[in-house]
Amino acid sequence: VIRYRLILWVEHVPRTQAALISTRVQRRRLQWPVTLMALWLMTGLRRMAYRRANALISMSGPASDEFISRLATRRPVFTGTQVVPRSVLHTPREQSVKHDNYRPLKILYLGYLRSNKNVDSLISAFSRTASGHEELVIAGAGRELDRLERMAAGRSDIRFVGYVEGQTKATLLYSADLLVLPSFVEPWGLVVNEALFYGTPVLVSRSAASSTLIRDSQNGLLFD
């Protein structure tokens, strides 16, 4: 309207069927149709905005790029990967802790505790498969915290450490043997970049755009 050139940063990743099922389970009977209508309206608004922009920037990998290609827009699209500047990454406190053979294998989740992060599946999988020589550390805050704590009640091998940042966050990432990002929907997931910086392998959902950083069986593993 005001005749400015408009460049849009696109972080839209279409919801998978698993994400929609998870959302439906958490909605009351009358909420679900409203949720579907909101998603339909948001998708329509996105399509209109993306088609009318002068240019698009897509930094969310193949999932977002595919969504843009289906728009059949003639606007230029600039793509790439998201990065974490080395200058914002802290030095871990404990440089030798990762090489201690007498401690449990540390599996780490670090991020928001929201339904799209799928942390409940991680807790369920860990509870079924843990042999007694591992621990699951969950770092983060969010509205799912109470429910996830109830899921893990009575287990001494699952620890919730709350929100972390700075050197504490760096130490957690460095000392972990494996970072897991099990998201249903994830426009990127910068924690994957950070874990790889500290030399920690990553188990990551293909629904996370940052999965493009993983070389399967080299610096991590991918799963559906």
PDB file of C-alpha atoms in Angstrom, residues 50-180:
ATOM      1  CA  TYR A  50       4.488 -14.591  -0.158  1.00  0.00           C
ATOM      2  CA  ARG A  51       3.080 -14.103  -3.662  1.00  0.00           C
ATOM      3  CA  ARG A  52       2.926 -10.323  -3.272  1.00  0.00           C
ATOM      4  CA  ALA A  53       6.380  -9.840  -1.729  1.00  0.00           C
ATOM      5  CA  ASN A  54       9.200  -8.523  -3.906  1.00  0.00           C
ATOM      6  CA  ALA A  55      11.563 -11.275  -2.701  1.00  0.00           C
ATOM      7  CA  LEU A  56      11.677 -14.179  -0.261  1.00  0.00           C
ATOM      8  CA  ILE A  57      14.398 -15.410   2.080  1.00  0.00           C
ATOM      9  CA  SER A  58      14.120 -19.086   3.045  1.00  0.00           C
ATOM     10  CA  MET A  59      16.549 -20.358   5.679  1.00  0.00           C
ATOM     11  CA  SER A  60      14.540 -23.361   6.847  1.00  0.00           C
ATOM     12  CA  GLY A  61      15.817 -25.999   4.466  1.00  0.00           C
ATOM     13  CA  PRO A  62      13.997 -28.338   2.080  1.00  0.00           C
ATOM     14  CA  ALA A  63      10.620 -28.323   3.904  1.00  0.00           C
ATOM     15  CA  SER A  64      10.210 -24.563   3.592  1.00  0.00           C
ATOM     16  CA  ASP A  65      11.738 -24.493   0.087  1.00  0.00           C
ATOM     17  CA  GLU A  66       9.189 -27.083  -1.073  1.00  0.00           C
ATOM     18  CA  PHE A  67       6.333 -25.008   0.363  1.00  0.00           C
ATOM     19  CA  ILE A  68       7.592 -21.950  -1.554  1.00  0.00           C
ATOM     20  CA  SER A  69       7.964 -23.891  -4.801  1.00  0.00           C
ATOM     21  CA  ARG A  70       4.301 -24.927  -4.589  1.00  0.00           C
ATOM     22  CA  LEU A  71       3.310 -21.247  -4.488  1.00  0.00           C
ATOM     23  CA  ALA A  72       4.494 -20.952  -8.106  1.00  0.00           C
ATOM     24  CA  THR A  73       5.760 -17.452  -7.303  1.00  0.00           C
ATOM     25  CA  ARG A  74       7.925 -15.629  -9.838  1.00  0.00           C
ATOM     26  CA  ARG A  75       9.650 -13.622  -7.106  1.00  0.00           C
ATOM     27  CA  PRO A  76      13.345 -14.263  -6.399  1.00  0.00           C
ATOM     28  CA  VAL A  77      13.978 -16.699  -3.521  1.00  0.00           C
ATOM     29  CA  PHE A  78      17.254 -16.585  -1.550  1.00  0.00           C
ATOM     30  CA  THR A  79      18.098 -19.769   0.373  1.00  0.00           C
ATOM     31  CA  GLY A  80      20.757 -20.858   2.839  1.00  0.00           C
ATOM     32  CA  THR A  81      21.352 -22.348   6.286  1.00  0.00           C
ATOM     33  CA  GLN A  82      21.020 -20.686   9.679  1.00  0.00           C
ATOM     34  CA  VAL A  83      24.174 -20.188  11.722  1.00  0.00           C
ATOM     35  CA  VAL A  84      25.233 -19.398  15.287  1.00  0.00           C
ATOM     36  CA  PRO A  85      28.120 -16.898  15.476  1.00  0.00           C
ATOM     37  CA  ARG A  86      31.131 -18.281  17.344  1.00  0.00           C
ATOM     38  CA  SER A  87      31.242 -15.025  19.340  1.00  0.00           C
ATOM     39  CA  VAL A  88      28.011 -15.884  21.219  1.00  0.00           C
ATOM     40  CA  LEU A  89      29.110 -19.405  22.199  1.00  0.00           C
ATOM     41  CA  HIS A  90      30.531 -19.736  25.711  1.00  0.00           C
ATOM     42  CA  THR A  91      33.405 -21.884  26.937  1.00  0.00           C
ATOM     43  CA  PRO A  92      32.225 -24.928  28.953  1.00  0.00           C
ATOM     44  CA  ARG A  93      33.156 -25.102  32.635  1.00  0.00           C
ATOM     45  CA  GLU A  94      34.226 -28.745  32.677  1.00  0.00           C
ATOM     46  CA  GLN A  95      36.607 -29.647  29.876  1.00  0.00           C
ATOM     47  CA  SER A  96      37.181 -33.283  30.883  1.00  0.00           C
ATOM     48  CA  VAL A  97      33.733 -34.452  32.021  1.00  0.00           C
ATOM     49  CA  LYS A  98      32.839 -36.016  28.641  1.00  0.00           C
ATOM     50  CA  HIS A  99      35.733 -38.483  28.977  1.00  0.00           C
ATOM     51  CA  ASP A 100      34.709 -39.842  32.401  1.00  0.00           C
ATOM     52  CA  ASN A 101      34.015 -43.576  31.835  1.00  0.00           C
ATOM     53  CA  TYR A 102      32.324 -43.997  35.224  1.00  0.00           C
ATOM     54  CA  ARG A 103      29.351 -41.706  34.705  1.00  0.00           C
ATOM     55  CA  PRO A 104      26.048 -42.602  33.016  1.00  0.00           C
ATOM     56  CA  LEU A 105      25.637 -41.945  29.298  1.00  0.00           C
ATOM     57  CA  LYS A 106      24.066 -38.469  29.173  1.00  0.00           C
ATOM     58  CA  ILE A 107      21.227 -37.922  26.665  1.00  0.00           C
ATOM     59  CA  LEU A 108      20.158 -34.267  26.462  1.00  0.00           C
ATOM     60  CA  TYR A 109      17.094 -32.400  25.264  1.00  0.00           C
ATOM     61  CA  LEU A 110      17.511 -28.621  25.283  1.00  0.00           C
ATOM     62  CA  GLY A 111      14.742 -26.296  24.131  1.00  0.00           C
ATOM     63  CA  TYR A 112      11.225 -25.072  24.764  1.00  0.00           C
ATOM     64  CA  LEU A 113       8.743 -27.500  26.278  1.00  0.00           C
ATOM     65  CA  ARG A 114       5.863 -27.206  23.810  1.00  0.00           C
ATOM     66  CA  SER A 115       3.715 -29.852  22.120  1.00  0.00           C
ATOM     67  CA  ASN A 116       5.401 -29.463  18.706  1.00  0.00           C
ATOM     68  CA  LYS A 117       8.747 -30.371  20.320  1.00  0.00           C
ATOM     69  CA  ASN A 118       7.479 -33.944  20.913  1.00  0.00           C
ATOM     70  CA  VAL A 119       9.430 -34.364  24.174  1.00  0.00           C
ATOM     71  CA  ASP A 120       6.826 -36.809  25.521  1.00  0.00           C
ATOM     72  CA  SER A 121       7.851 -39.298  22.799  1.00  0.00           C
ATOM     73  CA  LEU A 122      11.471 -38.922  23.888  1.00  0.00           C
ATOM     74  CA  ILE A 123      10.546 -39.639  27.520  1.00  0.00           C
ATOM     75  CA  SER A 124       8.453 -42.666  26.475  1.00  0.00           C
ATOM     76  CA  ALA A 125      11.249 -44.071  24.289  1.00  0.00           C
ATOM     77  CA  PHE A 126      13.841 -43.541  27.032  1.00  0.00           C
ATOM     78  CA  SER A 127      11.597 -45.157  29.671  1.00  0.00           C
ATOM     79  CA  ARG A 128      11.154 -48.242  27.476  1.00  0.00           C
ATOM     80  CA  THR A 129      14.794 -48.692  26.475  1.00  0.00           C
ATOM     81  CA  ALA A 130      17.030 -47.362  29.280  1.00  0.00           C
ATOM     82  CA  SER A 131      19.332 -50.056  30.677  1.00  0.00           C
ATOM     83  CA  GLY A 132      20.309 -48.298  33.902  1.00  0.00           C
ATOM     84  CA  HIS A 133      23.541 -46.885  32.470  1.00  0.00           C
ATOM     85  CA  GLU A 134      21.989 -43.747  30.946  1.00  0.00           C
ATOM     86  CA  GLU A 135      20.332 -40.564  32.112  1.00  0.00           C
ATOM     87  CA  LEU A 136      17.992 -38.229  30.262  1.00  0.00           C
ATOM     88  CA  VAL A 137      18.493 -34.549  31.026  1.00  0.00           C
ATOM     89  CA  ILE A 138      15.711 -32.172  29.945  1.00  0.00           C
ATOM     90  CA  ALA A 139      16.683 -28.495  29.908  1.00  0.00           C
ATOM     91  CA  GLY A 140      14.090 -25.863  29.143  1.00  0.00           C
ATOM     92  CA  ALA A 141      10.810 -24.307  30.225  1.00  0.00           C
ATOM     93  CA  GLY A 142       7.311 -24.136  28.785  1.00  0.00           C
ATOM     94  CA  ARG A 143       3.668 -25.011  29.238  1.00  0.00           C
ATOM     95  CA  GLU A 144       4.312 -28.771  28.839  1.00  0.00           C
ATOM     96  CA  LEU A 145       6.601 -28.925  31.890  1.00  0.00           C
ATOM     97  CA  ASP A 146       4.046 -30.180  34.443  1.00  0.00           C
ATOM     98  CA  ARG A 147       2.733 -32.912  32.133  1.00  0.00           C
ATOM     99  CA  LEU A 148       6.244 -34.095  31.235  1.00  0.00           C
ATOM    100  CA  GLU A 149       7.276 -34.170  34.901  1.00  0.00           C
ATOM    101  CA  ARG A 150       4.251 -36.358  35.663  1.00  0.00           C
ATOM    102  CA  MET A 151       5.306 -38.720  32.854  1.00  0.00           C
ATOM    103  CA  ALA A 152       8.763 -39.058  34.391  1.00  0.00           C
ATOM    104  CA  ALA A 153       7.576 -39.300  38.019  1.00  0.00           C
ATOM    105  CA  GLY A 154       9.475 -41.863  40.074  1.00  0.00           C
ATOM    106  CA  ARG A 155      12.417 -42.129  37.663  1.00  0.00           C
ATOM    107  CA  SER A 156      15.781 -41.072  39.062  1.00  0.00           C
ATOM    108  CA  ASP A 157      17.386 -41.342  35.596  1.00  0.00           C
ATOM    109  CA  ILE A 158      15.297 -38.486  34.131  1.00  0.00           C
ATOM    110  CA  ARG A 159      16.259 -35.007  35.345  1.00  0.00           C
ATOM    111  CA  PHE A 160      14.613 -31.641  34.634  1.00  0.00           C
ATOM    112  CA  VAL A 161      17.102 -28.789  35.043  1.00  0.00           C
ATOM    113  CA  GLY A 162      14.961 -25.828  33.923  1.00  0.00           C
ATOM    114  CA  TYR A 163      15.930 -22.973  31.634  1.00  0.00           C
ATOM    115  CA  VAL A 164      19.673 -22.617  31.030  1.00  0.00           C
ATOM    116  CA  GLU A 165      21.843 -20.085  29.240  1.00  0.00           C
ATOM    117  CA  GLY A 166      25.427 -18.841  28.971  1.00  0.00           C
ATOM    118  CA  GLN A 167      28.187 -20.998  30.403  1.00  0.00           C
ATOM    119  CA  THR A 168      25.702 -23.398  32.037  1.00  0.00           C
ATOM    120  CA  LYS A 169      24.155 -24.115  28.645  1.00  0.00           C
ATOM    121  CA  ALA A 170      27.582 -24.542  27.039  1.00  0.00           C
ATOM    122  CA  THR A 171      28.630 -26.999  29.760  1.00  0.00           C
ATOM    123  CA  LEU A 172      25.458 -29.048  29.334  1.00  0.00           C
ATOM    124  CA  LEU A 173      25.943 -29.279  25.559  1.00  0.00           C
ATOM    125  CA  TYR A 174      29.641 -30.106  25.843  1.00  0.00           C
ATOM    126  CA  SER A 175      29.199 -32.745  28.550  1.00  0.00           C
ATOM    127  CA  ALA A 176      26.317 -34.542  26.791  1.00  0.00           C
ATOM    128  CA  ASP A 177      27.011 -37.752  24.884  1.00  0.00           C
ATOM    129  CA  LEU A 178      24.007 -37.171  22.620  1.00  0.00           C
ATOM    130  CA  LEU A 179      21.595 -34.321  21.937  1.00  0.00           C
ATOM    131  CA  VAL A 180      18.090 -35.318  20.813  1.00  0.00           C
TER     132      VAL A 180
END
